[in-house]
mmCIF file of C-alpha atoms and ligand atoms in Angstrom:
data_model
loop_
_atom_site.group_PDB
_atom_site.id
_atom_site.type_symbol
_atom_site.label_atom_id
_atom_site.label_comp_id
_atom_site.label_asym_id
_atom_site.label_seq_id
_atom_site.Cartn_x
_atom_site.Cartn_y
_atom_site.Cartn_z
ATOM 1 C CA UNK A 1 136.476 20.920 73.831
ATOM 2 C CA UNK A 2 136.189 24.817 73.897
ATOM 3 C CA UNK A 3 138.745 27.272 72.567
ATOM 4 C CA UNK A 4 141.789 27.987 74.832
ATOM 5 C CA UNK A 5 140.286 31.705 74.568
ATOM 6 C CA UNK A 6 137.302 30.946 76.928
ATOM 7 C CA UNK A 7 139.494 29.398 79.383
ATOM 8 C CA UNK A 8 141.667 32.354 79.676
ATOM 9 C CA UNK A 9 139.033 34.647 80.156
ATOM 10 C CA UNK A 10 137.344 32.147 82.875
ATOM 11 C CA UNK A 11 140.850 32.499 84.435
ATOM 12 C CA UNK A 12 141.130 36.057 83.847
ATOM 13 C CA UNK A 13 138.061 36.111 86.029
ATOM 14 C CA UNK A 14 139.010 33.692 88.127
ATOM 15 C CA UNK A 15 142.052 36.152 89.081
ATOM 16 C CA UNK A 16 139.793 39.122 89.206
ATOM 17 C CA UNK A 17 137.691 36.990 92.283
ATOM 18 C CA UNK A 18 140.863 36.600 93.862
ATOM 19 C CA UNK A 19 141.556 40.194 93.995
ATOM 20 C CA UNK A 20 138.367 41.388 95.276
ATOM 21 C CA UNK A 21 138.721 38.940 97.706
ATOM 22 C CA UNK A 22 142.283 40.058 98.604
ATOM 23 C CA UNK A 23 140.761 43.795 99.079
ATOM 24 C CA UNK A 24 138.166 42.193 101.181
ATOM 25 C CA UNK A 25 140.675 40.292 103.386
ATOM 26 C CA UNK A 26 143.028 43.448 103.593
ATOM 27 C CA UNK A 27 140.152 45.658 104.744
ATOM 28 C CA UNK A 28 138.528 43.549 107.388
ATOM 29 C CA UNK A 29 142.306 42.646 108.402
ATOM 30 C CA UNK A 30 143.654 46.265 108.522
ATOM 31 C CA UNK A 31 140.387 47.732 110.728
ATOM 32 C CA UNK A 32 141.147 44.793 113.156
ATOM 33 C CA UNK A 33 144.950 45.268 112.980
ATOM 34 C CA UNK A 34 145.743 42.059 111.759
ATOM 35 C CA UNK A 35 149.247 40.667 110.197
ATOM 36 C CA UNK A 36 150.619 37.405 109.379
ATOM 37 C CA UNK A 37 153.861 39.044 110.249
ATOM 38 C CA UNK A 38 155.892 38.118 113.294
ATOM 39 C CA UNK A 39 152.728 35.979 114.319
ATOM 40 C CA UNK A 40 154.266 32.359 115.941
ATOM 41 C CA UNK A 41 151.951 29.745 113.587
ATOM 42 C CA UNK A 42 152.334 29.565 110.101
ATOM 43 C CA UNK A 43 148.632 28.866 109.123
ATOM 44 C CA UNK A 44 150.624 27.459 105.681
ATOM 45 C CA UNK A 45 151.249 24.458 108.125
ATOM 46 C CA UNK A 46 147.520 24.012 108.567
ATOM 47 C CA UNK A 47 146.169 21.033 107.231
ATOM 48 C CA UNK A 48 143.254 22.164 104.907
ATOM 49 C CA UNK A 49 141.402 20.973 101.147
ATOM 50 C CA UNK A 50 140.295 22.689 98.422
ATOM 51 C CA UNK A 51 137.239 22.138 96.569
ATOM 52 C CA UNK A 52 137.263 23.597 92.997
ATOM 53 C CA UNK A 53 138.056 22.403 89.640
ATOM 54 C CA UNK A 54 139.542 25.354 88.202
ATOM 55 C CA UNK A 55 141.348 26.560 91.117
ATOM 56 C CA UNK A 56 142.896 23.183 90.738
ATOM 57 C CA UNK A 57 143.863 24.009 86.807
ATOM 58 C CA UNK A 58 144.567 27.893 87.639
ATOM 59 C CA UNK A 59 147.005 26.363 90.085
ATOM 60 C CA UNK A 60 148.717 24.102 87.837
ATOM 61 C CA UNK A 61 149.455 26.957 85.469
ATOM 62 C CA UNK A 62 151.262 28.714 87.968
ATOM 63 C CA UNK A 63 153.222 25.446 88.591
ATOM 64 C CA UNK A 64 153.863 25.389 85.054
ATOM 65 C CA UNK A 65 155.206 29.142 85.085
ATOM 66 C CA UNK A 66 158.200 27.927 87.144
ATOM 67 C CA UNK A 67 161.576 26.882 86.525
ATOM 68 C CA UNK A 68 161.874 22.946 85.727
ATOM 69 C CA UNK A 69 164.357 23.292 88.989
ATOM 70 C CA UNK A 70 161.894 24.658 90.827
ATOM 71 C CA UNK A 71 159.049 22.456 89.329
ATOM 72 C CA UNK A 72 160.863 19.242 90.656
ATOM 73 C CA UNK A 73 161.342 20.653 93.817
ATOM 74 C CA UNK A 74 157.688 21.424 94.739
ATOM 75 C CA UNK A 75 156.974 18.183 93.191
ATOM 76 C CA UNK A 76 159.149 16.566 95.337
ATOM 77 C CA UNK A 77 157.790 18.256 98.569
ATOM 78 C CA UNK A 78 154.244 17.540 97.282
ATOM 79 C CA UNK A 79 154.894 13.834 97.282
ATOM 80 C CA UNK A 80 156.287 13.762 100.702
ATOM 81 C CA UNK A 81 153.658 15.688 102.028
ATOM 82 C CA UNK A 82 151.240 13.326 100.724
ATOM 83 C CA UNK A 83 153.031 10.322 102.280
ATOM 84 C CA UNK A 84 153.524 11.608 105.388
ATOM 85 C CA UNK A 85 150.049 13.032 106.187
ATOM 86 C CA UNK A 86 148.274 9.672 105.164
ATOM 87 C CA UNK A 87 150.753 8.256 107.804
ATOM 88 C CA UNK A 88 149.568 10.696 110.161
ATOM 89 C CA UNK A 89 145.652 10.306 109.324
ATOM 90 C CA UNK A 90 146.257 6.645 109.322
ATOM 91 C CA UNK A 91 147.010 7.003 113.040
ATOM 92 C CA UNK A 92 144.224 9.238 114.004
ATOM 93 C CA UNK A 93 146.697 11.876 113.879
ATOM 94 C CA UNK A 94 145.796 15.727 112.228
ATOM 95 C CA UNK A 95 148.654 16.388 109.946
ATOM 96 C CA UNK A 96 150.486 19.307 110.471
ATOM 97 C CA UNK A 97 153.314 19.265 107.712
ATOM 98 C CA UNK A 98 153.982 22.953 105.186
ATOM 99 C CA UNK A 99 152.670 23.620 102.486
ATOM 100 C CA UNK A 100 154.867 22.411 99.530
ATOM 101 C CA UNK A 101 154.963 25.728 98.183
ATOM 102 C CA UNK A 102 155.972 27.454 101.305
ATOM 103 C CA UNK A 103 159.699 28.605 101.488
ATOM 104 C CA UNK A 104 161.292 30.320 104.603
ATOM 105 C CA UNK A 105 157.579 30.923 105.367
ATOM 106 C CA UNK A 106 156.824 32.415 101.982
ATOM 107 C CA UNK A 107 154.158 31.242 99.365
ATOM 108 C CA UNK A 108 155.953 30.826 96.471
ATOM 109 C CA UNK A 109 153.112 31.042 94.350
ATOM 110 C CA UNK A 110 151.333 33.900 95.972
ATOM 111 C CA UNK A 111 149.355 35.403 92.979
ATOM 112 C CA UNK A 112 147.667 31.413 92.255
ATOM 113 C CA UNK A 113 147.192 30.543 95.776
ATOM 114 C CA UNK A 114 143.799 29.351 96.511
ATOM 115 C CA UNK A 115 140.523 30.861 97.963
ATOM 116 C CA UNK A 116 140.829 29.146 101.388
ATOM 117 C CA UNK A 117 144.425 30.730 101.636
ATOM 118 C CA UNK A 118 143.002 33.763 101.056
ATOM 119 C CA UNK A 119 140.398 34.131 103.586
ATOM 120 C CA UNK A 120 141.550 32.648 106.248
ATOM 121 C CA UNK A 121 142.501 35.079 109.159
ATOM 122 C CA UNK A 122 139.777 37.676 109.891
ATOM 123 C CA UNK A 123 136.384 36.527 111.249
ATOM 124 C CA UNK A 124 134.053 35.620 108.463
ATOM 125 C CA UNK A 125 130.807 33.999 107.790
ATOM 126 C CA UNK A 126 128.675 32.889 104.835
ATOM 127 C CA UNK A 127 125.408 31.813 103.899
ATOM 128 C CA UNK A 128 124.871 28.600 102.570
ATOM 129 C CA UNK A 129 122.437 27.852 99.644
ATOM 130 C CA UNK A 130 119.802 26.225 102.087
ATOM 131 C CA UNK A 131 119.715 29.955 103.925
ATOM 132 C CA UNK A 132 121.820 28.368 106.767
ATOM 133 C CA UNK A 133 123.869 31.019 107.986
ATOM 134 C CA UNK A 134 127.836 29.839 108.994
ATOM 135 C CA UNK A 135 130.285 32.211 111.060
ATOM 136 C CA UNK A 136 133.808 31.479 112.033
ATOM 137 C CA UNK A 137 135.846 34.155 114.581
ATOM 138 C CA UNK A 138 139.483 34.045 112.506
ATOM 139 C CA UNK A 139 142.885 32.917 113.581
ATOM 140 C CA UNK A 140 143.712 32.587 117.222
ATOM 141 C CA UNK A 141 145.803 35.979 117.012
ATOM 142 C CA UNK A 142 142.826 37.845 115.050
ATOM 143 C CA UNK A 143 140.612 37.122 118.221
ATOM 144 C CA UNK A 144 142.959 38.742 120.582
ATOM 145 C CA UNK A 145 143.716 41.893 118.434
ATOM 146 C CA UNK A 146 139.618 42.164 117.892
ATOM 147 C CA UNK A 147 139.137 41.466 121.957
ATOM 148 C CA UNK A 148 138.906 45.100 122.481
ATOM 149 C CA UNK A 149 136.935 46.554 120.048
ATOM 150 C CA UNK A 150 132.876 46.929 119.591
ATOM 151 C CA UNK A 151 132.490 46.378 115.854
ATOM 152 C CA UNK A 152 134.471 43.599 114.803
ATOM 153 C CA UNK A 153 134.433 43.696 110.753
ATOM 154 C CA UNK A 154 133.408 40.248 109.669
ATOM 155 C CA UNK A 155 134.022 38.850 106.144
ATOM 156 C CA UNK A 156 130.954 38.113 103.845
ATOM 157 C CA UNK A 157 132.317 34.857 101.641
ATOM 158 C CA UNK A 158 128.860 34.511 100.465
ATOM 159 C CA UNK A 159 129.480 36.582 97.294
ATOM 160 C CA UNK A 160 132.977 35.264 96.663
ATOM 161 C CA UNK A 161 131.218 31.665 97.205
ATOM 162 C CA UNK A 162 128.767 32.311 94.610
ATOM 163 C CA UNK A 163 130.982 34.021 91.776
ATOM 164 C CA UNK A 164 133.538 30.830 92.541
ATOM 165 C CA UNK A 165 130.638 28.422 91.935
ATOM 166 C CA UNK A 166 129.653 30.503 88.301
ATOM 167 C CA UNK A 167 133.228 30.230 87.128
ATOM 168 C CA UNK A 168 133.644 26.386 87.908
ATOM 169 C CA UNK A 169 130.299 25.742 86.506
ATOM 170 C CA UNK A 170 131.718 27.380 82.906
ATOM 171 C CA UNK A 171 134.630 25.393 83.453
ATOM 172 C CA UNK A 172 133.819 21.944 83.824
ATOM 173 C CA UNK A 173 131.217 21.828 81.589
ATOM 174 C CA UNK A 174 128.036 19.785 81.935
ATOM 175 C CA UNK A 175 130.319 16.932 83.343
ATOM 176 C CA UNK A 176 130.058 18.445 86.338
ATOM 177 C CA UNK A 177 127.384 16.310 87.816
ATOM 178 C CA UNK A 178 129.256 13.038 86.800
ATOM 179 C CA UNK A 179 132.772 14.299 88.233
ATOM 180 C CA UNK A 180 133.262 13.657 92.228
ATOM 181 C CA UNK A 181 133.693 16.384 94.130
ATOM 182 C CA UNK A 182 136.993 17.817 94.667
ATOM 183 C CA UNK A 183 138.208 17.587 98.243
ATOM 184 C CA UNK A 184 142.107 17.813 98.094
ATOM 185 C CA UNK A 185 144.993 19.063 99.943
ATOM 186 C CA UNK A 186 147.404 21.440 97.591
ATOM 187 C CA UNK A 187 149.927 18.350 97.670
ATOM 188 C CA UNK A 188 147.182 16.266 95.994
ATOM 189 C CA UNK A 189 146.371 18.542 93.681
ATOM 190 C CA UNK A 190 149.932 18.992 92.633
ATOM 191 C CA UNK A 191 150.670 14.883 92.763
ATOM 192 C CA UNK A 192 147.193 13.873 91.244
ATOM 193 C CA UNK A 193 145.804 13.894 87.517
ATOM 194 C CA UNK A 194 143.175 16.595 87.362
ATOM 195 C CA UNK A 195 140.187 14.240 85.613
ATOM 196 C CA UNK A 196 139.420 16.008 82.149
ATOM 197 C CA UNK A 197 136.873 19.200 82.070
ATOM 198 C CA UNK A 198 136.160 21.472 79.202
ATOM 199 C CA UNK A 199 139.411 23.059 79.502
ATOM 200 C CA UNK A 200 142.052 20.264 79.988
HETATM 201 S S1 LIG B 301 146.283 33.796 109.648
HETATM 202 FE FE1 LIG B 301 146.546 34.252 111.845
HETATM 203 S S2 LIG B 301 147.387 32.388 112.794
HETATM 204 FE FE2 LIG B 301 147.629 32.243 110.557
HETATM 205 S S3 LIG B 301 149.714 32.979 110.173
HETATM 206 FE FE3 LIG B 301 148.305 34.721 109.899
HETATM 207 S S4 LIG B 301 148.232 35.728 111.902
HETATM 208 FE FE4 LIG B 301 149.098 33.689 112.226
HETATM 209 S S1 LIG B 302 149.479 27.828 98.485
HETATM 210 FE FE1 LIG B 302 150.722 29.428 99.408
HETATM 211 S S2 LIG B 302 149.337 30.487 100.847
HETATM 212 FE FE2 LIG B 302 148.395 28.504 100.359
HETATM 213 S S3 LIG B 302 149.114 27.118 101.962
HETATM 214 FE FE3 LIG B 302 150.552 26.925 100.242
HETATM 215 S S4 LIG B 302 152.200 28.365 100.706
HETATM 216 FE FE4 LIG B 302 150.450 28.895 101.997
#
């Protein structure tokens, strides 16, 4: 096990990626003219995984930074979530159920909330390690704002991909090869015993 030191500054990090990304989002999304405000979806509805190890423990420290009140509460909402999607999967159904973090429409945990949070919205693309390039056109109200104009701004995750990979490759360790992949809604993470890595 490493010193606690390491992990904070792999966090630290970790945070830093999530601004840049932030700046990213908020410049592709301001050209574009894009805002979550007023919009009729709640994308925090959205049935969606995450795939990262230490987004997984940089979430769970946020958790921790709550109120035990509070702490129950999302645990509570976590647990329902969890039953009532695998209801809805088990009939063939896509779950659409909010985020157990999400209060009048609000992330409660805004500064931990996870890449895929983060990005979603503006048209983005990335290029995968095999040189295969993916593009996705953003939210259903991005692509009517962006209708109009000529030079849509599109989101390069590639980067942000890459510098995410580097930081959960310091964090788990050399287990990371023997550890299955992490492909989990937020309410899983929250309900589910992160498997032990360097750092936990
Ligand atoms: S990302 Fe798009 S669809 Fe989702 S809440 Fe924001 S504006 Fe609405
Ligand atoms: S963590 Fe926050 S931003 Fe992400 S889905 Fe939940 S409420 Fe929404």
């Amino acid at each position: 096990m490493r010193d606690k030191t390491f992990k904070s500054t792999l966090f630290t990090k970790l945070s830093g990626l999530y601004s840049e990304m932030e700046e990213a989002y908020n410049r592709a999304a301001g050209k574009i003219g894009l805002s979550c405000r007023g919009c009729p979806d709640n994308c925090c509805a959205s049935h969606f995984q995450h795939h990262t190890y230490i987004e997984w423990a940089y979430l769970l420290k946020g958790i921790k930074s709550c109120s035990d009140e509070k702490k129950r509460e999302f645990m509570n909402r976590a647990m329902e979530y969890v039953r009532q999607s695998r209801a809805s999967l088990a009939q063939g159904l896509r779950p659409r159920i909010m985020c157990p973090l999400n209060d009048n429409g609000l992330c409660q945990l805004y500064e931990y909330r996870l890449m895929i949070c983060r990005m979603h919205g503006v048209p983005n693309s990335f290029v995968r390690p095999d040189s295969k390039k993916m593009s996705f056109p953003g939210c259903f109200r991005c692509q009517e704002l962006y209708s109009h104009l000529e030079d849509v701004p599109v989101l390069d995750r590639t980067g942000f991909y890459r510098d995410l990979a580097s930081l959960e490759m310091a964090f788990v360790g050399p287990k990371i090869k023997a550890l299955p992949r992490v492909n989990l809604t937020l309410a899983e993470m929250l309900v589910q015993e992160p498997p032990e890595t360097n750092y936990n």
